[in-house]
Short mmCIF file of C-alpha atoms in Angstrom, two decimals:
data_model
loop_
_atom_site.label_atom_id
_atom_site.label_comp_id
_atom_site.label_asym_id
_atom_site.label_seq_id
_atom_site.Cartn_x
_atom_site.Cartn_y
_atom_site.Cartn_z
CA UNK A 22 5.79 -10.69 -1.58
CA UNK A 23 7.44 -7.27 -1.47
CA UNK A 24 10.22 -6.79 1.08
CA UNK A 25 11.15 -3.64 2.98
CA UNK A 26 14.24 -3.36 5.19
CA UNK A 27 13.92 -0.78 8.01
CA UNK A 28 17.04 0.43 9.81
CA UNK A 29 16.16 2.73 12.69
CA UNK A 30 17.10 2.95 16.38
CA UNK A 31 13.79 4.49 17.44
CA UNK A 32 11.35 1.70 18.47
CA UNK A 33 8.23 3.87 18.05
CA UNK A 34 9.06 4.65 14.43
CA UNK A 35 10.28 1.15 13.59
CA UNK A 36 7.38 -0.72 15.20
CA UNK A 37 4.70 1.60 13.81
CA UNK A 38 6.03 1.18 10.27
CA UNK A 39 6.29 -2.57 10.70
CA UNK A 40 2.67 -2.86 11.85
CA UNK A 41 1.30 -0.62 9.08
CA UNK A 42 3.21 -2.22 6.23
CA UNK A 43 2.62 -5.78 7.45
CA UNK A 44 -1.11 -5.12 7.20
CA UNK A 45 -0.57 -4.74 3.43
CA UNK A 46 1.18 -8.14 3.18
CA UNK A 47 4.64 -6.55 2.90
CA UNK A 48 7.47 -8.52 4.46
CA UNK A 49 9.38 -6.37 6.94
CA UNK A 50 12.98 -6.89 8.03
CA UNK A 51 14.24 -4.61 10.79
CA UNK A 52 17.60 -3.72 12.26
CA UNK A 53 18.86 -1.05 14.61
CA UNK A 54 22.54 -1.89 14.33
CA UNK A 55 24.54 -0.26 11.55
CA UNK A 56 27.14 -2.99 11.66
CA UNK A 57 24.74 -5.69 10.44
CA UNK A 58 22.81 -3.49 8.00
CA UNK A 59 24.82 -4.47 4.93
CA UNK A 60 24.57 -8.17 5.84
CA UNK A 61 20.78 -7.93 6.04
CA UNK A 62 20.69 -5.95 2.81
CA UNK A 63 22.71 -8.48 0.80
CA UNK A 64 20.95 -11.46 2.42
CA UNK A 65 17.39 -10.25 1.80
CA UNK A 66 17.78 -8.00 -1.28
CA UNK A 67 14.67 -5.97 -0.37
CA UNK A 68 12.58 -3.90 -2.76
CA UNK A 69 13.23 -0.84 -0.56
CA UNK A 70 15.51 0.26 2.27
CA UNK A 71 14.26 2.81 4.83
CA UNK A 72 17.33 4.22 6.56
CA UNK A 73 17.60 6.55 9.54
CA UNK A 74 20.53 8.92 9.01
CA UNK A 75 22.41 9.86 12.18
CA UNK A 76 23.61 13.35 13.05
CA UNK A 77 27.11 11.89 12.81
CA UNK A 78 26.58 10.14 9.49
CA UNK A 79 30.12 8.86 8.83
CA UNK A 80 29.12 5.20 9.30
CA UNK A 81 25.97 5.71 7.23
CA UNK A 82 27.96 7.23 4.37
CA UNK A 83 30.41 4.33 4.56
CA UNK A 84 27.47 1.93 4.23
CA UNK A 85 26.00 3.87 1.29
CA UNK A 86 29.32 3.75 -0.55
CA UNK A 87 29.58 0.00 0.04
CA UNK A 88 26.02 -0.49 -1.23
CA UNK A 89 26.78 1.55 -4.35
CA UNK A 90 29.92 -0.49 -5.08
CA UNK A 91 28.07 -3.82 -5.04
CA UNK A 92 26.17 -4.57 -8.26
CA UNK A 93 23.69 -6.71 -6.29
CA UNK A 94 22.60 -3.82 -4.09
CA UNK A 95 23.44 -0.67 -6.06
CA UNK A 96 19.96 -0.31 -7.56
CA UNK A 97 17.96 -0.91 -4.38
CA UNK A 98 16.07 2.36 -3.75
CA UNK A 99 16.45 4.11 -0.40
CA UNK A 100 14.16 6.40 1.57
CA UNK A 101 16.06 8.28 4.28
CA UNK A 102 14.77 9.91 7.46
CA UNK A 103 17.21 12.23 9.14
CA UNK A 104 18.13 15.64 10.51
CA UNK A 105 17.69 18.89 8.63
CA UNK A 106 20.24 19.29 5.84
CA UNK A 107 20.82 21.88 3.17
CA UNK A 108 19.55 21.20 -0.33
CA UNK A 109 22.98 20.47 -1.83
CA UNK A 110 23.74 17.82 0.82
CA UNK A 111 20.40 16.11 0.19
CA UNK A 112 20.83 16.29 -3.58
CA UNK A 113 24.23 14.59 -3.36
CA UNK A 114 22.60 11.50 -1.79
CA UNK A 115 20.82 10.68 -5.07
CA UNK A 116 24.02 9.05 -6.30
CA UNK A 117 23.54 6.26 -3.76
CA UNK A 118 19.98 5.44 -4.81
CA UNK A 119 18.26 7.77 -2.33
CA UNK A 120 14.89 8.70 -3.84
CA UNK A 121 13.33 10.50 -0.86
CA UNK A 122 14.71 12.35 2.19
CA UNK A 123 12.26 13.13 5.02
CA UNK A 124 13.37 15.49 7.76
CA UNK A 125 12.31 14.56 11.29
CA UNK A 126 9.72 14.56 12.70
CA UNK A 127 8.44 12.49 9.79
CA UNK A 128 5.00 13.18 8.36
CA UNK A 129 3.75 9.63 8.09
CA UNK A 130 1.10 10.10 5.41
CA UNK A 131 3.73 11.44 3.00
CA UNK A 132 6.14 8.66 3.97
CA UNK A 133 3.56 5.91 3.36
CA UNK A 134 2.65 7.44 0.00
CA UNK A 135 6.32 7.40 -1.06
CA UNK A 136 6.78 3.80 0.12
CA UNK A 137 3.71 2.70 -1.86
CA UNK A 138 4.86 4.49 -5.00
CA UNK A 139 8.35 3.00 -4.75
CA UNK A 140 7.34 -0.64 -4.30
CA UNK A 141 4.19 -0.31 -6.45
CA UNK A 142 1.90 -1.35 -3.60
CA UNK A 143 -0.82 1.15 -2.67
CA UNK A 144 -0.92 1.79 1.08
CA UNK A 145 -4.30 3.13 2.23
CA UNK A 146 -4.13 6.08 4.61
CA UNK A 147 -6.88 7.44 6.83
CA UNK A 148 -6.99 11.19 6.14
CA UNK A 149 -9.64 12.06 8.77
CA UNK A 150 -8.70 15.41 10.38
CA UNK A 151 -7.55 14.72 13.92
CA UNK A 152 -5.52 16.36 16.66
CA UNK A 153 -4.18 13.86 19.19
CA UNK A 154 -1.94 14.81 22.10
CA UNK A 155 -0.47 12.81 24.99
CA UNK A 156 0.81 14.30 28.25
CA UNK A 157 0.94 13.21 31.86
CA UNK A 158 0.62 14.43 35.44
CA UNK A 159 2.63 12.04 37.60
CA UNK A 160 1.01 8.63 37.02
CA UNK A 161 -1.98 9.99 35.11
CA UNK A 162 -1.67 10.04 31.32
CA UNK A 163 -4.06 12.24 29.35
CA UNK A 164 -5.01 11.38 25.78
CA UNK A 165 -6.78 14.35 24.19
CA UNK A 166 -8.59 14.07 20.87
CA UNK A 167 -10.20 16.76 18.75
CA UNK A 168 -11.72 17.07 15.27
CA UNK A 169 -12.05 13.33 14.61
CA UNK A 170 -10.76 9.78 15.09
CA UNK A 171 -7.93 9.03 12.66
CA UNK A 172 -6.93 5.35 12.65
CA UNK A 173 -3.31 6.04 11.67
CA UNK A 174 -2.92 8.37 14.65
CA UNK A 175 -4.67 5.95 16.96
CA UNK A 176 -2.20 3.24 15.93
CA UNK A 177 0.72 5.59 16.46
CA UNK A 178 -0.72 6.59 19.83
CA UNK A 179 -0.46 2.99 21.01
CA UNK A 180 3.31 2.93 20.46
CA UNK A 181 3.76 6.42 21.92
CA UNK A 182 1.76 5.43 25.02
CA UNK A 183 3.77 2.24 25.52
CA UNK A 184 7.00 4.18 25.06
CA UNK A 185 5.93 6.76 27.67
CA UNK A 186 4.97 4.10 30.21
CA UNK A 187 8.17 2.10 29.75
CA UNK A 188 10.68 4.95 29.46
CA UNK A 189 9.29 6.83 32.45
CA UNK A 190 8.80 3.60 34.46
CA UNK A 191 5.18 4.39 35.32
CA UNK A 192 3.83 1.61 37.51
CA UNK A 193 0.07 1.06 37.40
CA UNK A 194 -0.60 4.00 34.99
CA UNK A 195 -3.98 5.71 35.01
CA UNK A 196 -5.41 6.86 31.68
CA UNK A 197 -7.89 9.66 31.00
CA UNK A 198 -9.21 9.69 27.42
CA UNK A 199 -10.62 13.16 26.77
CA UNK A 200 -13.28 13.19 24.03
CA UNK A 201 -15.22 16.29 25.05
CA UNK A 202 -14.35 18.06 21.78
CA UNK A 203 -15.86 15.26 19.69
CA UNK A 204 -19.47 14.69 18.73
CA UNK A 205 -19.77 10.91 18.57
CA UNK A 206 -22.52 8.57 17.36
CA UNK A 207 -22.93 4.93 16.43
CA UNK A 208 -21.11 5.53 13.12
CA UNK A 209 -17.95 6.19 15.16
CA UNK A 210 -18.24 2.91 17.06
CA UNK A 211 -15.66 1.04 14.97
CA UNK A 212 -12.99 3.72 15.47
CA UNK A 213 -13.91 4.25 19.12
CA UNK A 214 -13.36 0.53 19.77
CA UNK A 215 -10.05 0.83 17.92
CA UNK A 216 -9.02 3.69 20.23
CA UNK A 217 -9.90 1.82 23.42
CA UNK A 218 -8.33 -1.45 22.22
CA UNK A 219 -5.06 0.35 21.44
CA UNK A 220 -4.99 1.84 24.93
CA UNK A 221 -5.73 -1.50 26.61
CA UNK A 222 -3.05 -3.28 24.55
CA UNK A 223 -0.33 -1.22 26.23
CA UNK A 224 1.70 -2.84 29.03
CA UNK A 225 0.52 -2.22 32.61
CA UNK A 226 -2.77 -0.59 31.56
CA UNK A 227 -5.80 -2.14 33.29
CA UNK A 228 -9.47 -1.51 32.60
CA UNK A 229 -10.18 -0.16 36.08
CA UNK A 230 -7.58 2.60 35.58
CA UNK A 231 -9.04 3.87 32.28
CA UNK A 232 -11.49 6.77 32.43
CA UNK A 233 -13.24 8.35 29.45
CA UNK A 234 -14.39 11.96 29.54
CA UNK A 235 -17.17 12.53 27.01
CA UNK A 236 -20.48 14.32 26.58
CA UNK A 237 -21.81 11.65 24.21
CA UNK A 238 -24.37 9.14 25.55
CA UNK A 239 -23.25 6.75 22.81
CA UNK A 240 -19.88 6.25 24.53
CA UNK A 241 -21.61 4.99 27.68
CA UNK A 242 -23.82 2.69 25.61
CA UNK A 243 -20.73 1.24 23.94
CA UNK A 244 -18.94 0.65 27.24
CA UNK A 245 -21.99 -0.90 28.93
CA UNK A 246 -22.60 -3.29 26.05
CA UNK A 247 -19.01 -4.44 25.51
CA UNK A 248 -17.70 -7.38 27.61
CA UNK A 249 -14.05 -6.37 27.13
CA UNK A 250 -14.61 -2.88 28.54
CA UNK A 251 -15.88 -3.79 32.01
CA UNK A 252 -14.64 -1.44 34.77
CA UNK A 253 -13.87 1.36 32.29
CA UNK A 254 -15.67 4.42 33.65
CA UNK A 255 -17.18 7.21 31.56
CA UNK A 256 -18.00 10.65 32.95
CA UNK A 257 -18.88 14.10 31.67
CA UNK A 258 -17.24 15.75 34.67
CA UNK A 259 -13.46 16.08 34.64
CA UNK A 260 -13.21 17.16 38.27
CA UNK A 261 -14.99 14.01 39.44
CA UNK A 262 -12.70 11.79 37.36
CA UNK A 263 -9.58 13.54 38.63
CA UNK A 264 -10.46 13.39 42.30
CA UNK A 265 -9.39 9.74 42.36
CA UNK A 266 -6.53 10.01 39.87
CA UNK A 267 -4.53 13.24 40.12
CA UNK A 268 -1.78 13.76 42.69
CA UNK A 269 -3.11 16.62 44.81
CA UNK A 270 0.03 17.02 46.92
CA UNK A 271 0.80 20.32 45.18
CA UNK A 272 -2.73 21.62 45.41
CA UNK A 273 -6.04 20.50 46.83
CA UNK A 274 -7.90 22.63 44.34
CA UNK A 275 -8.87 20.38 41.42
CA UNK A 276 -9.83 23.31 39.10
CA UNK A 277 -6.35 24.80 39.64
CA UNK A 278 -4.73 21.49 38.72
CA UNK A 279 -6.89 21.20 35.61
CA UNK A 280 -5.94 24.69 34.46
CA UNK A 281 -2.25 24.72 35.31
CA UNK A 282 -1.20 21.14 34.70
CA UNK A 283 -3.55 19.61 32.17
CA UNK A 284 -5.55 21.87 29.88
CA UNK A 285 -2.64 24.24 29.25
CA UNK A 286 -0.99 21.38 27.35
CA UNK A 287 -3.66 21.59 24.66
CA UNK A 288 -2.21 24.88 23.46
CA UNK A 289 -0.95 23.86 20.03
CA UNK A 290 2.10 26.08 20.28
CA UNK A 291 3.22 24.11 23.36
CA UNK A 292 2.99 20.69 21.71
CA UNK A 293 6.47 19.24 21.44
CA UNK A 294 7.98 17.83 18.28
CA UNK A 295 6.81 14.31 19.16
CA UNK A 296 3.16 15.33 19.36
CA UNK A 297 0.83 13.32 17.16
CA UNK A 298 -0.26 16.63 15.63
CA UNK A 299 3.07 17.15 13.90
CA UNK A 300 3.23 13.76 12.22
CA UNK A 301 0.66 14.09 9.43
CA UNK A 302 0.77 16.73 6.72
CA UNK A 303 -3.01 16.73 6.40
CA UNK A 304 -3.56 18.18 9.89
CA UNK A 305 -5.23 21.55 9.89
CA UNK A 306 -2.77 22.86 12.48
CA UNK A 307 0.12 21.99 10.17
CA UNK A 308 -0.55 24.95 7.88
CA UNK A 309 2.28 26.82 9.55
CA UNK A 310 4.64 23.85 9.37
CA UNK A 311 6.95 23.45 6.41
CA UNK A 312 5.60 20.75 4.13
CA UNK A 313 8.27 18.08 3.86
CA UNK A 314 7.64 16.24 0.60
CA UNK A 315 10.86 14.24 0.86
CA UNK A 316 12.12 15.48 -2.50
CA UNK A 317 15.79 14.70 -3.05
CA UNK A 318 16.37 16.43 -6.40
CA UNK A 319 14.73 19.37 -8.17
CA UNK A 320 15.92 19.39 -11.77
CA UNK A 321 15.33 21.96 -14.50
CA UNK A 322 15.61 20.58 -18.05
CA UNK A 323 15.88 23.15 -20.85
CA UNK A 324 15.65 21.75 -24.38
CA UNK A 325 13.74 22.73 -27.51
CA UNK A 326 13.36 19.07 -28.54
CA UNK A 327 10.25 17.85 -26.71
CA UNK A 328 11.05 14.16 -27.22
CA UNK A 329 14.45 14.67 -25.56
CA UNK A 330 12.74 16.60 -22.77
CA UNK A 331 10.38 13.70 -22.10
CA UNK A 332 13.13 11.06 -22.13
CA UNK A 333 15.36 13.08 -19.80
CA UNK A 334 12.45 13.87 -17.48
CA UNK A 335 11.48 10.18 -17.16
CA UNK A 336 15.09 9.20 -16.48
CA UNK A 337 15.52 11.68 -13.63
CA UNK A 338 12.13 10.83 -12.13
CA UNK A 339 13.28 7.21 -11.80
CA UNK A 340 15.87 8.38 -9.26
CA UNK A 341 13.29 10.35 -7.30
CA UNK A 342 13.76 13.76 -8.91
CA UNK A 343 11.04 16.31 -9.53
CA UNK A 344 11.57 17.82 -12.96
CA UNK A 345 10.43 21.08 -14.49
CA UNK A 346 10.81 21.31 -18.25
CA UNK A 347 11.35 24.38 -20.45
CA UNK A 348 11.68 24.79 -24.22
CA UNK A 349 12.96 28.39 -24.11
CA UNK A 350 15.64 30.11 -22.06
CA UNK A 351 13.42 33.13 -21.37
CA UNK A 352 10.73 30.82 -20.00
CA UNK A 353 13.26 29.30 -17.59
CA UNK A 354 14.56 32.68 -16.34
CA UNK A 355 11.00 33.79 -15.59
CA UNK A 356 10.59 30.72 -13.34
CA UNK A 357 14.05 30.78 -11.79
CA UNK A 358 14.58 31.54 -8.11
CA UNK A 359 17.55 30.96 -5.83
CA UNK A 360 17.36 27.54 -4.19
CA UNK A 361 14.54 26.33 -6.46
CA UNK A 362 16.68 23.87 -8.46
CA UNK A 363 19.51 21.53 -7.49
CA UNK A 364 20.62 20.89 -11.07
CA UNK A 365 20.11 22.33 -14.56
CA UNK A 366 20.36 20.26 -17.74
CA UNK A 367 20.72 22.64 -20.68
CA UNK A 368 20.85 22.30 -24.46
CA UNK A 369 22.74 25.43 -25.53
CA UNK A 370 21.39 25.03 -29.07
CA UNK A 371 17.93 26.30 -28.21
CA UNK A 372 15.56 27.51 -30.91
CA UNK A 373 15.39 30.98 -29.34
CA UNK A 374 19.24 31.23 -29.37
CA UNK A 375 19.44 31.90 -25.64
CA UNK A 376 21.58 28.92 -24.58
CA UNK A 377 24.96 30.64 -24.14
CA UNK A 378 23.48 33.87 -22.76
CA UNK A 379 21.53 31.78 -20.23
CA UNK A 380 24.80 30.27 -19.01
CA UNK A 381 26.25 33.76 -18.58
CA UNK A 382 23.22 34.91 -16.61
CA UNK A 383 23.45 31.91 -14.27
CA UNK A 384 27.20 32.43 -13.82
CA UNK A 385 26.48 35.91 -12.41
CA UNK A 386 23.75 34.66 -10.05
CA UNK A 387 24.93 33.88 -6.51
CA UNK A 388 24.52 30.24 -5.42
CA UNK A 389 23.28 29.12 -8.82
CA UNK A 390 22.97 25.32 -9.20
CA UNK A 391 25.42 23.26 -11.31
CA UNK A 392 24.73 23.14 -15.04
CA UNK A 393 25.26 20.17 -17.35
CA UNK A 394 25.21 21.03 -21.04
CA UNK A 395 23.56 18.29 -23.09
CA UNK A 396 23.78 19.22 -26.77
CA UNK A 397 24.68 18.03 -30.22
CA UNK A 398 28.38 18.08 -31.12
CA UNK A 399 29.65 21.64 -30.75
CA UNK A 400 32.49 23.54 -32.35
CA UNK A 401 35.61 23.70 -30.21
CA UNK A 402 35.28 27.42 -29.53
CA UNK A 403 31.69 26.96 -28.33
CA UNK A 404 32.75 24.15 -26.01
CA UNK A 405 35.41 26.46 -24.55
CA UNK A 406 32.78 29.16 -24.01
CA UNK A 407 30.39 26.67 -22.41
CA UNK A 408 32.98 25.62 -19.85
CA UNK A 409 34.27 29.14 -19.28
CA UNK A 410 30.69 30.29 -18.59
CA UNK A 411 30.48 27.88 -15.66
CA UNK A 412 29.05 24.61 -17.01
CA UNK A 413 30.22 21.67 -14.90
CA UNK A 414 30.13 19.17 -17.76
CA UNK A 415 29.42 18.85 -21.48
CA UNK A 416 27.75 15.70 -22.83
CA UNK A 417 27.24 15.08 -26.53
CA UNK A 418 23.77 14.03 -27.68
CA UNK A 419 22.42 11.45 -27.98
CA UNK A 420 23.26 9.28 -24.97
CA UNK A 421 21.46 6.50 -23.18
CA UNK A 422 19.33 8.14 -20.48
CA UNK A 423 21.19 6.43 -17.64
CA UNK A 424 24.47 7.96 -18.84
CA UNK A 425 23.06 11.47 -18.44
CA UNK A 426 21.66 10.66 -14.99
CA UNK A 427 24.90 9.05 -13.79
CA UNK A 428 26.90 12.07 -14.93
CA UNK A 429 24.46 14.41 -13.19
CA UNK A 430 24.69 12.46 -9.93
CA UNK A 431 28.48 12.50 -10.12
CA UNK A 432 28.44 16.28 -10.60
CA UNK A 433 26.14 16.69 -7.60
CA UNK A 434 28.34 14.44 -5.48
CA UNK A 435 31.40 16.55 -6.23
#
């Protein structure tokens, strides 16, 4: 059985991951204390560590160095979730075995895909388009759904709902599930049951305090025919539902309350960073959100020998890098842009004779990435030129692939 160690202080994130991965028969070990993280790592020797990086990451970096220094743990891959960092800082983490870095808020579909690829266990993901938002008015919590019913989001909603109830100390919470933007039929019954069951599984939620707003007659048929859903009321009239639920101390006009305190929250621009809508890259509303692929390293490899290109590419991909390969210097320059690459591996003995001139061009470019020259044995005067033109290191071909990667990671670290 594959093992995954999760170190994260945020219960919603930790518990959601544990539930999802456990469904795929993956053993999950969790911790939220940095001081016992190394003990759990060395005791369990997991196939993967998922680590939350703090804003003040001094203790995390101390742990990563300790992990790297121990031959038993050095090769355990790590996926990190953490605050926004610049590309060079993220690239330097590759030395410690970090293969993916996801900025918060995490897009869970991309995270699950990376976990599955790392431990070689496919993790199925529901990609149904869905917008799901939670907000509350005093003791009334509104769950609004549009586009469709996505099972991953419905699972996440359960933990978010429980967190809201507990953290805000809501006694006897009342729930309004708003499905008016969904056309539902019997084919949606399985997912609709999943939605209701997740709501009812939350602490302090009772059937009699759950109301469903829907225009679909199927929803009423489902409720009437299900023994576990007794006392759950369905209506197609929001005002009628709210008359018994909403605190009218600020206004006795229910339409005013609906407009000012409830429906305004559906404005996508007002959804906060914890909204369900920002947690899946496949959401249609996420087109304006930066796609966070979790990439740690972007490497350009420039070599006229295609077999060397392939070997180097495979070696860097094993540490989570995305590689772009070029056989000519001119081809690379045409594809070069500031910030596109974290590292360049260059054979200066290119067939088109552009190796040294390419180094000179990069030396003049502001913020150009570090260059490692990986070539056959060179004459002393060429080596001097290579280093004077800004190369960070010169490695003589051929080397074992791990030697090249280790040197590259050391250069990035420095």
